[in-house]
Short mmCIF file of C-alpha atoms in Angstrom, two decimals:
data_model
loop_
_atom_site.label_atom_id
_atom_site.label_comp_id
_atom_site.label_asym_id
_atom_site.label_seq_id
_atom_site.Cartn_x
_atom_site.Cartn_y
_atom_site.Cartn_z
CA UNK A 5 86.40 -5.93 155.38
CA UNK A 6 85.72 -9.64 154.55
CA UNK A 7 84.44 -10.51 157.28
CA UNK A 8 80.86 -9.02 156.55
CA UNK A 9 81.44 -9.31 152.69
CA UNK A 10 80.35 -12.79 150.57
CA UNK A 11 82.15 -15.66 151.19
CA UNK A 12 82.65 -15.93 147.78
CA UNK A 13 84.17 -12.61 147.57
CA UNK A 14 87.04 -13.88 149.81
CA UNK A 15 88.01 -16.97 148.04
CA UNK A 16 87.91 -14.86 144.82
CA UNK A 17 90.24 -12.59 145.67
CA UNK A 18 92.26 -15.03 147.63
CA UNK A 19 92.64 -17.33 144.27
CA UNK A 20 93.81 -13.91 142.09
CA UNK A 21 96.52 -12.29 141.31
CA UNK A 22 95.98 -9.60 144.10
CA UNK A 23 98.76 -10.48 146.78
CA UNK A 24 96.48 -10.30 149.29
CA UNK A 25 94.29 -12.26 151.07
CA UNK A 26 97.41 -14.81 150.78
CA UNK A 27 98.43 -17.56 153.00
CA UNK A 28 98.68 -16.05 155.97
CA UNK A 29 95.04 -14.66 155.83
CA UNK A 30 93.71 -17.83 154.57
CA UNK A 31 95.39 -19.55 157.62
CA UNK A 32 93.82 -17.40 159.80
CA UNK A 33 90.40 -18.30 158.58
CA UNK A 34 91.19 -22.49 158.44
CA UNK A 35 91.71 -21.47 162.18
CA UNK A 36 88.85 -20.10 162.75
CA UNK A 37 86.64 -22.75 161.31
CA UNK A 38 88.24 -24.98 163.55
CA UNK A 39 87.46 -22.71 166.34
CA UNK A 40 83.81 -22.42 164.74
CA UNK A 41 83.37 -26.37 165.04
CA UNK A 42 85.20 -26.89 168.58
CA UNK A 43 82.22 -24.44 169.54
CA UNK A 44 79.55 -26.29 167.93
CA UNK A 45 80.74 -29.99 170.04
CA UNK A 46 80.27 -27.59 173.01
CA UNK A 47 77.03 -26.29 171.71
CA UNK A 48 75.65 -29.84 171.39
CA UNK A 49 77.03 -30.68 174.96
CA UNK A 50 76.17 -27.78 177.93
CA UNK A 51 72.82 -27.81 178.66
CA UNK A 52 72.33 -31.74 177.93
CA UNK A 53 71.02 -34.17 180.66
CA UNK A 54 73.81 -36.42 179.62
CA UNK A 55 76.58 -34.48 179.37
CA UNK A 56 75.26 -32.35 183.24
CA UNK A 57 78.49 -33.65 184.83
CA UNK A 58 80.96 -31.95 182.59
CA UNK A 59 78.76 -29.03 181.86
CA UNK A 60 81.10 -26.42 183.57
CA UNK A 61 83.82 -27.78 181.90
CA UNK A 62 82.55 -27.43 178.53
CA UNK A 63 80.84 -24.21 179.05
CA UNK A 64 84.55 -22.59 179.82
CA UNK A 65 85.63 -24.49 176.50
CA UNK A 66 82.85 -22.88 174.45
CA UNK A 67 83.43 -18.93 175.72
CA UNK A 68 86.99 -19.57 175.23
CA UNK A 69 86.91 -21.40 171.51
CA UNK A 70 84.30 -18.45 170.57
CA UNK A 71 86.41 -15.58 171.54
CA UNK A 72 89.04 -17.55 169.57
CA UNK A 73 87.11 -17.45 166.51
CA UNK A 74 86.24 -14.02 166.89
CA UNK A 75 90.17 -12.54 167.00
CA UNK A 76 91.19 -15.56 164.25
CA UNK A 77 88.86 -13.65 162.29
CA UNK A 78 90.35 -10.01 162.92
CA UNK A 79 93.40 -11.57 162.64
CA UNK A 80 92.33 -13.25 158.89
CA UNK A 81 92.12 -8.82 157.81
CA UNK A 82 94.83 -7.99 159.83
CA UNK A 83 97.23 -10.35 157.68
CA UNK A 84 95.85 -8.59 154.49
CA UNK A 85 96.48 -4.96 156.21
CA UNK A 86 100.01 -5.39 157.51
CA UNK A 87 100.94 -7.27 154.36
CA UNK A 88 100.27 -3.55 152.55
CA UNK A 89 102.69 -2.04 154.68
CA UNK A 90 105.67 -4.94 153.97
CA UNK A 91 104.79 -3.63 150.15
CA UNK A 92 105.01 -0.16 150.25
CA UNK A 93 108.17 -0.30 152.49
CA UNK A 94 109.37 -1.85 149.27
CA UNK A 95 108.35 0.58 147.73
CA UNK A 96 109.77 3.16 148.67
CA UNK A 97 112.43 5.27 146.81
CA UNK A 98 116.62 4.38 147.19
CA UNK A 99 118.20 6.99 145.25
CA UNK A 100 120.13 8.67 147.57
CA UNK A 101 121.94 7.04 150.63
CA UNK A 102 119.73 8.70 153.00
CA UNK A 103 116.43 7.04 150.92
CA UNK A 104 118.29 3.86 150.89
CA UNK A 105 119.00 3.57 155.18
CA UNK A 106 114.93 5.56 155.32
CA UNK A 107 113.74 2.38 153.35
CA UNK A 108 115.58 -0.55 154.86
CA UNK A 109 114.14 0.72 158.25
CA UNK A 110 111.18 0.76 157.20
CA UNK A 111 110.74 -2.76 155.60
CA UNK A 112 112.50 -3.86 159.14
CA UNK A 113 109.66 -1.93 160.90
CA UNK A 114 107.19 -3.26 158.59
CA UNK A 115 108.54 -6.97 158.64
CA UNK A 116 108.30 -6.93 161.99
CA UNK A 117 105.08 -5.74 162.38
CA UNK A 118 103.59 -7.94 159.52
CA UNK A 119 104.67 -11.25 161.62
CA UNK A 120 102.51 -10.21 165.09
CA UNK A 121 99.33 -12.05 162.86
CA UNK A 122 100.87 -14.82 161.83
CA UNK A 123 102.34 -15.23 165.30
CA UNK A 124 99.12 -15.16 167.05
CA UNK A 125 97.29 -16.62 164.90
CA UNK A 126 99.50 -19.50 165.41
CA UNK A 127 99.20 -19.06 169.41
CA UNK A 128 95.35 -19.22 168.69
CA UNK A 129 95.56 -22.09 166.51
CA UNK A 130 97.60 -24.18 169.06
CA UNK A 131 94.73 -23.75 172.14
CA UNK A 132 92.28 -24.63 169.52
CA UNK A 133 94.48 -27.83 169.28
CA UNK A 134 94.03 -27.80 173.28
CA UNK A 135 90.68 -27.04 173.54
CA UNK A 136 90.11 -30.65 171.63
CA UNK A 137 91.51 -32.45 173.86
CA UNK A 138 88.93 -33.25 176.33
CA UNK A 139 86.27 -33.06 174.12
CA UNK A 140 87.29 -35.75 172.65
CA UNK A 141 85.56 -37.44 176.09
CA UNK A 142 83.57 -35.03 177.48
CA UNK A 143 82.09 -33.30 174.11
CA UNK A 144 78.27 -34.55 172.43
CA UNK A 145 79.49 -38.33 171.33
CA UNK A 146 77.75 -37.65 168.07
CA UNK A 147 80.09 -34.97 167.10
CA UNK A 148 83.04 -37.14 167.76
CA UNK A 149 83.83 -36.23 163.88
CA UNK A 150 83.64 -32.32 164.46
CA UNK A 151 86.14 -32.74 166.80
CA UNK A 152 88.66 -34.46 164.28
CA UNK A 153 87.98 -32.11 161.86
CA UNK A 154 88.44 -29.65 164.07
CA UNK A 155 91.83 -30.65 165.30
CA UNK A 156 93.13 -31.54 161.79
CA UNK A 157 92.18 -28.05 160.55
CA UNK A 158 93.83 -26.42 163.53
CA UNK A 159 96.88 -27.95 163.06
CA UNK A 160 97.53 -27.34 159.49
CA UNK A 161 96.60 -24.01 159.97
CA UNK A 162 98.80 -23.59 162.64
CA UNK A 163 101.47 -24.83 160.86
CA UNK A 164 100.34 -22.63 157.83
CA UNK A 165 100.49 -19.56 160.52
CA UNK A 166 103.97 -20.52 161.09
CA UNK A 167 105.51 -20.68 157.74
CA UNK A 168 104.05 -17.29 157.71
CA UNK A 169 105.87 -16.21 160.21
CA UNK A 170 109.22 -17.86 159.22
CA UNK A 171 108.97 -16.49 155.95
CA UNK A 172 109.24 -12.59 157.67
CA UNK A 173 112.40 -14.45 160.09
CA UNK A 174 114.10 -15.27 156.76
CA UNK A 175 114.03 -11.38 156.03
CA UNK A 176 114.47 -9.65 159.23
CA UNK A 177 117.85 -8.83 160.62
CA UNK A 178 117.73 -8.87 164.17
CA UNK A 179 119.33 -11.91 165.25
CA UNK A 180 117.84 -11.51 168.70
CA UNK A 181 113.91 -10.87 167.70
CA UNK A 182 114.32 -14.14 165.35
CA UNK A 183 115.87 -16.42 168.03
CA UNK A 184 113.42 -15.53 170.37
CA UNK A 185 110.32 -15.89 167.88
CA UNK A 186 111.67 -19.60 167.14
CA UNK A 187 111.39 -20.53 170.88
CA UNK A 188 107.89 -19.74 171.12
CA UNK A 189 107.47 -21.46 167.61
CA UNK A 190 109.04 -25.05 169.12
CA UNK A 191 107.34 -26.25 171.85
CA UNK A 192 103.71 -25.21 169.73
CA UNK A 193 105.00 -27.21 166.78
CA UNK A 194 106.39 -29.98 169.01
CA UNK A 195 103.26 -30.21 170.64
CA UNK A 196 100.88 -30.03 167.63
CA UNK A 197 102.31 -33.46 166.06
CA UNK A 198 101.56 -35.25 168.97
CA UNK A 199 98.11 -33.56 169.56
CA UNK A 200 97.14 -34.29 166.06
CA UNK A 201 97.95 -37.66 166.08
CA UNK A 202 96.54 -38.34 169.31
CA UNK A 203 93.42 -37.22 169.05
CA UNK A 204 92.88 -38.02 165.13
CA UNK A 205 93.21 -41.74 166.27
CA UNK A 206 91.20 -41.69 168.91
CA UNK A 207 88.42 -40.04 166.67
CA UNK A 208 89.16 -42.52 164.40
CA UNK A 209 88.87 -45.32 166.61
CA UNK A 210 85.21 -44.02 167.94
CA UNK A 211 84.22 -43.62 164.60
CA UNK A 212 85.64 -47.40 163.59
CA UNK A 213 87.61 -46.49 160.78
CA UNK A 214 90.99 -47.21 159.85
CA UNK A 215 92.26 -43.65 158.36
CA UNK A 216 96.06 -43.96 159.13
CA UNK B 25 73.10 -20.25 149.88
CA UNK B 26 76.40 -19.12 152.29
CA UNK B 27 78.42 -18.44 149.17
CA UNK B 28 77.25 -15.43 148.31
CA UNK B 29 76.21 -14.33 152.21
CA UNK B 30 78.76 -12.74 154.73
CA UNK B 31 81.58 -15.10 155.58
CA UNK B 32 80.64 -14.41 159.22
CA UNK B 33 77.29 -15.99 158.90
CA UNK B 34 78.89 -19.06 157.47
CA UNK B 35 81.45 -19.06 160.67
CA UNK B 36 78.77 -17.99 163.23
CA UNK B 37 76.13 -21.02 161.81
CA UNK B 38 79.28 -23.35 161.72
CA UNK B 39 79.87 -22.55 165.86
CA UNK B 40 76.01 -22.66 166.58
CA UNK B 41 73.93 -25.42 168.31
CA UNK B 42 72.19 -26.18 164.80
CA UNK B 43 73.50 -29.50 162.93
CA UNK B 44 74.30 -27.64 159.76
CA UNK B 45 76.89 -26.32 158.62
CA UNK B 46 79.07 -29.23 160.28
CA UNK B 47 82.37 -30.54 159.67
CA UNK B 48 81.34 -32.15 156.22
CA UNK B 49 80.55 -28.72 154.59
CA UNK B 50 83.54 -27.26 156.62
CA UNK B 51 85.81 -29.62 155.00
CA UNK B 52 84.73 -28.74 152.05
CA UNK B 53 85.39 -24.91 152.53
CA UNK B 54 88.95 -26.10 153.95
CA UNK B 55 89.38 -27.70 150.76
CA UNK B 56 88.18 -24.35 148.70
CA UNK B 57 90.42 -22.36 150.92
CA UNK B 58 93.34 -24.73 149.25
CA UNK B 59 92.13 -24.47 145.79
CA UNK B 60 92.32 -20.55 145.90
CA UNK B 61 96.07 -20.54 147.03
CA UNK B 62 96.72 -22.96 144.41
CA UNK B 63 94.96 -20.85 141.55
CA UNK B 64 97.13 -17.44 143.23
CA UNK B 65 100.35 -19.57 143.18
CA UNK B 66 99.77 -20.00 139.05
CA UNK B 67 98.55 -16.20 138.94
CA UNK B 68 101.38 -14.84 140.10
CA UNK B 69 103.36 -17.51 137.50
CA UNK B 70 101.54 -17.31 134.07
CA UNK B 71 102.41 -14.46 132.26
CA UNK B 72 105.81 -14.20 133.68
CA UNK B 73 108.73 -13.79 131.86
CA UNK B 74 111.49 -15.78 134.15
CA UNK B 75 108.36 -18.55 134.18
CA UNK B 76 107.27 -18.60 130.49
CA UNK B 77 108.94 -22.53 130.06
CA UNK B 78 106.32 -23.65 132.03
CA UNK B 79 103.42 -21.38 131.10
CA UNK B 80 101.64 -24.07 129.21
CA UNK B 81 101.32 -26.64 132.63
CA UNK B 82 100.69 -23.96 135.21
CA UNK B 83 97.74 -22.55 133.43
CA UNK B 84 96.23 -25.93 133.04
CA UNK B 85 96.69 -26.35 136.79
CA UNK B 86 95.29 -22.67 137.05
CA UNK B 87 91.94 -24.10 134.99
CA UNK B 88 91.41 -26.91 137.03
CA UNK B 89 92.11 -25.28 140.66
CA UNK B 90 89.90 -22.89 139.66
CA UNK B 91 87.25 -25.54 138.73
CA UNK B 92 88.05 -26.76 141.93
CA UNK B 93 87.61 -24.10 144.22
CA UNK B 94 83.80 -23.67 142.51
CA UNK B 95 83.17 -27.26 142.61
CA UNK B 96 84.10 -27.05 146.67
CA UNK B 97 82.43 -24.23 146.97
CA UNK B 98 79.27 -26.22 145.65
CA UNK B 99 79.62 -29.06 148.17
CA UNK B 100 80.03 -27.08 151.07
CA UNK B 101 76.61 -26.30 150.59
CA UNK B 102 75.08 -29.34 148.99
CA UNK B 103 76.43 -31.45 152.84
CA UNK B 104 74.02 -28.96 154.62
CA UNK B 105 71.48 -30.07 152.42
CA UNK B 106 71.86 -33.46 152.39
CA UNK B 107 72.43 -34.19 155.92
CA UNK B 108 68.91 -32.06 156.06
CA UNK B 109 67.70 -35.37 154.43
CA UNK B 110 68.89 -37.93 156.80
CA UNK B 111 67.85 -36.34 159.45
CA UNK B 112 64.28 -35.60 157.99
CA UNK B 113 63.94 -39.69 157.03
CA UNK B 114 65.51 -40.02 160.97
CA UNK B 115 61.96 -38.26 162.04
CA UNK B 116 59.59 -40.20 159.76
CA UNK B 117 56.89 -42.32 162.45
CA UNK B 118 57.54 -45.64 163.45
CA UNK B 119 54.65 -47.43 164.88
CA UNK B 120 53.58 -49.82 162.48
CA UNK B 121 55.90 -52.46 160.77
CA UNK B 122 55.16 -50.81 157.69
CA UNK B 123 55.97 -47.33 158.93
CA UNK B 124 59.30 -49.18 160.13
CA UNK B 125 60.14 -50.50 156.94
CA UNK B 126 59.88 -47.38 155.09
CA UNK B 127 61.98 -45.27 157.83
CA UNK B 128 64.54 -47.97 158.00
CA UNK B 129 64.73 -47.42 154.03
CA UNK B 130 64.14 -44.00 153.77
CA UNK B 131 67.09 -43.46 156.55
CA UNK B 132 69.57 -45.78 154.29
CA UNK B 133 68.55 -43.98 151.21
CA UNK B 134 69.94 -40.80 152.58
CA UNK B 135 72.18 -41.93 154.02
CA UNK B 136 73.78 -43.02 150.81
CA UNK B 137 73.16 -39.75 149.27
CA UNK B 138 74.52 -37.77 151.63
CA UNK B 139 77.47 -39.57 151.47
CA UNK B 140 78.32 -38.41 147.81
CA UNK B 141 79.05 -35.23 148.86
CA UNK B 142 82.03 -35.72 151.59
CA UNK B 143 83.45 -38.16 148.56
CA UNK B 144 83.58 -36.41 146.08
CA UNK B 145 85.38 -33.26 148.31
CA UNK B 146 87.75 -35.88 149.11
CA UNK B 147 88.59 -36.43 146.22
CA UNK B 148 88.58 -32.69 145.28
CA UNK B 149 91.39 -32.20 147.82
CA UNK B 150 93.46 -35.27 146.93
CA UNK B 151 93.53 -33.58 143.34
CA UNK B 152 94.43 -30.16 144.82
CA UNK B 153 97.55 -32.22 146.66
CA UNK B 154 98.17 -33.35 143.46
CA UNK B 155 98.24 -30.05 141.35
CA UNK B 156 100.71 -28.62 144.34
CA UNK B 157 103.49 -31.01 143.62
CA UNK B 158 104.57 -29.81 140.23
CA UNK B 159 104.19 -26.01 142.32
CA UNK B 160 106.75 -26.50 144.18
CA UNK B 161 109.19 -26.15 141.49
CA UNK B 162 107.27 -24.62 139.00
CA UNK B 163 105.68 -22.34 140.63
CA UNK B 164 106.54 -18.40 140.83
CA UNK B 165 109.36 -18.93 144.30
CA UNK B 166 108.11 -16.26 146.00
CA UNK B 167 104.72 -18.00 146.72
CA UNK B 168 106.42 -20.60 147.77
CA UNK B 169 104.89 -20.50 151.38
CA UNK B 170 101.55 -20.24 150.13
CA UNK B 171 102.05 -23.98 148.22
CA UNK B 172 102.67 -24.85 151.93
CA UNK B 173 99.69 -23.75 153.17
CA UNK B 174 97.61 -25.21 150.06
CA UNK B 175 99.26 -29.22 150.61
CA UNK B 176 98.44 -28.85 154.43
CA UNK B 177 94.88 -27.52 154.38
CA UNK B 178 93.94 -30.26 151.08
CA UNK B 179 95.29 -32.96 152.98
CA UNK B 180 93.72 -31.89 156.30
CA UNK B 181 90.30 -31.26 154.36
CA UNK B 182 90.56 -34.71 152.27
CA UNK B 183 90.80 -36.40 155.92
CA UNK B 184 88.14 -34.67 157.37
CA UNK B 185 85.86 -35.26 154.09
CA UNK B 186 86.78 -38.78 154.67
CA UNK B 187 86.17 -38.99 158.24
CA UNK B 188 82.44 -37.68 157.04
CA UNK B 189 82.26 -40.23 154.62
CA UNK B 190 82.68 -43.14 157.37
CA UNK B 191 80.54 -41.78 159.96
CA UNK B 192 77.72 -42.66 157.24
CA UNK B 193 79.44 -45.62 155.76
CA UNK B 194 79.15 -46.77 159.74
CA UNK B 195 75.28 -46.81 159.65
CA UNK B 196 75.29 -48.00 156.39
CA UNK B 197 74.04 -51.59 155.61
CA UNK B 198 74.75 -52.11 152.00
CA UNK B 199 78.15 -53.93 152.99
CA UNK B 200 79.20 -53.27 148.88
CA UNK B 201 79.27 -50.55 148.96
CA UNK B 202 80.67 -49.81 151.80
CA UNK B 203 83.55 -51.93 150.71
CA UNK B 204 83.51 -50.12 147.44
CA UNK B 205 83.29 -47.13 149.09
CA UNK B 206 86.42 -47.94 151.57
CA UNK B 207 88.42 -49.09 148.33
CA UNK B 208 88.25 -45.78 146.63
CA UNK B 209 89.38 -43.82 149.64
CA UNK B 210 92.77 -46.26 150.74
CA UNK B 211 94.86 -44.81 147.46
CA UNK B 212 94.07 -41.30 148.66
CA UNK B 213 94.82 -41.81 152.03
CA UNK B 214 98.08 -43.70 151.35
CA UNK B 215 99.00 -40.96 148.86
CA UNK B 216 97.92 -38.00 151.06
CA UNK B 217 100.92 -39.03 153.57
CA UNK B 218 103.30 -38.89 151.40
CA UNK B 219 102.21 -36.05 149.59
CA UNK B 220 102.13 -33.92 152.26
CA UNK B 221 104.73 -34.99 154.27
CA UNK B 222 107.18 -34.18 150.82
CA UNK B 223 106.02 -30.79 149.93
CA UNK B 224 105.63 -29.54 153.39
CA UNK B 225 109.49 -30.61 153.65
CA UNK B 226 110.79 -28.84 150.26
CA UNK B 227 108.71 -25.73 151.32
CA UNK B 228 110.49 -26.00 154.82
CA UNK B 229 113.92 -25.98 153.12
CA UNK B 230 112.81 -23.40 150.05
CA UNK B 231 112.08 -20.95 153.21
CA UNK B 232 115.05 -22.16 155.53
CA UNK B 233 113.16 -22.94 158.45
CA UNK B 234 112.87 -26.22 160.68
CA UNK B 235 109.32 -26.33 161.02
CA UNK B 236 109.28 -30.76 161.58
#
């Protein structure tokens, strides 16, 4: 589903009034093209006279930035799948008392189930963010610019991923499962300002342009 | 070409040791990605009864996202071809003065064409930005995440667009137009802070998270 259909088809059905793919999904996929072009720096780099001393390095960089492209991309259908089940928990009938408890479980179950891709997508997005950081050295010089574009698209779609998430917090109950969803959430998003603005200026400053 | 092939090939090209696609034509599909939450935000308004005083503006933002998302769509392909170009003059033979003189031209010749498409998806995603910040109040509330996710991909695409543009601008001897060039993109770059930095904040507070 999507994945082996036309792009086309995606953004499509993305821009319609279909409620799904929505943000979540599309965040998932800005992710992955950041993981696409963190891979392609590292495809330019291992096996390059030039680059021989960090080749190791890089190599590790490259298997792990392709399996992250890989699940951003499961995750990009998974957001559309679980979405279907916050819906028809809504769905569902409240006539009687008994209806009404049957169907507030079930959005809770369904809530919390529809957050796991936002979550990891976010997770994902963030080591994408990491994954940059020495490439920003040790990556093909000439792709200097992938790797900018590459962060920058990480981090908003991290950030996108987040929202994502918050937006199921705002509508789940238990105190317990938000509080400790929001301390994973911090130390990404605290991390991901300074990340981004690190390594967009130093890309930036290779590049000799003054983009602040 | 790509937009009506598997999104996976796109992706899987992107990550690959080839030059193209590379972060210019990613940028641009960022910037699509944006455009299609923008048009769904106006679906999911236009037509609505609690949002029929402001039918009239959110289907003309619905018209031009959706013009958009196409025209993105467009130059994510057209950068593959174009940087084809460069590095096709890049190859040309240079053993005679004469054979010199024509590379060095040929080279700044495409170089200056391939710089029209990063540009113009610049300024693509400074318009998207744009067409969000009316959204955020106009558009249907329960999108209001996905308005989020449109500001921070445009303004993540529109600096990686730009970032394409000067890596040519940098080889680039025509010192014009480079200037010309560099005073077209300041106002979007200036802009594109502030832009982002607002609506990211009232979506932040719409969903009652601290996301900063």
């Amino acid at each position: 589903m999507y994945i082996d259909e036309p792009l086309r088809k995606y953004l499509d059905e993305a821009a319609s009034g279909a409620s799904t793919p929505g943000g979540g999904s599309v965040a998932a996929l800005a992710g992955a093209l950041g993981a696409a072009l963190t891979s392609m720096v590292c495809n330019f780099t291992v096996g390059k006279k030039k680059y021989a001393d960090v080749e190791a390095e890089v190599s590790q960089i490259l298997s792990e930035a392709d399996a992250l492209r890989g699940k951003l991309l499961e995750l990009m259908v998974e957001d559309t799948q679980v979405y279907g089940k916050v819906s028809a928990a809504y769905g569902m009938p409240r006539s009687t008392d008994e209806e009404k408890a049957a169907r507030t479980a079930a959005i809770q179950d369904a809530l919390k189930a529809a957050m796991g891709a936002p979550l990891e997508a976010a997770i994902c997005c963030h080591r994408i963010m990491k994954l940059n950081e020495p490439l920003v050295d040790k990556g093909n010089q000439n792709l200097i610019s992938d790797v900018g574009v590459a962060i920058l698209l990480a981090e908003s779609a991290m950030r996108s991923a987040i929202m994502n998430v918050e937006i199921n917090l705002s509508y789940i109950k238990d105190e317990k499962l938000c509080q400790k969803t929001r301390e994973k959430l911090r130390p990404l998003l605290a991390e991901a300002t300074e990340l981004r603005s690190k390594i967009y200026q130093q890309v930036n400053e290779a590049i000799k342009a003054e983009l602040r």
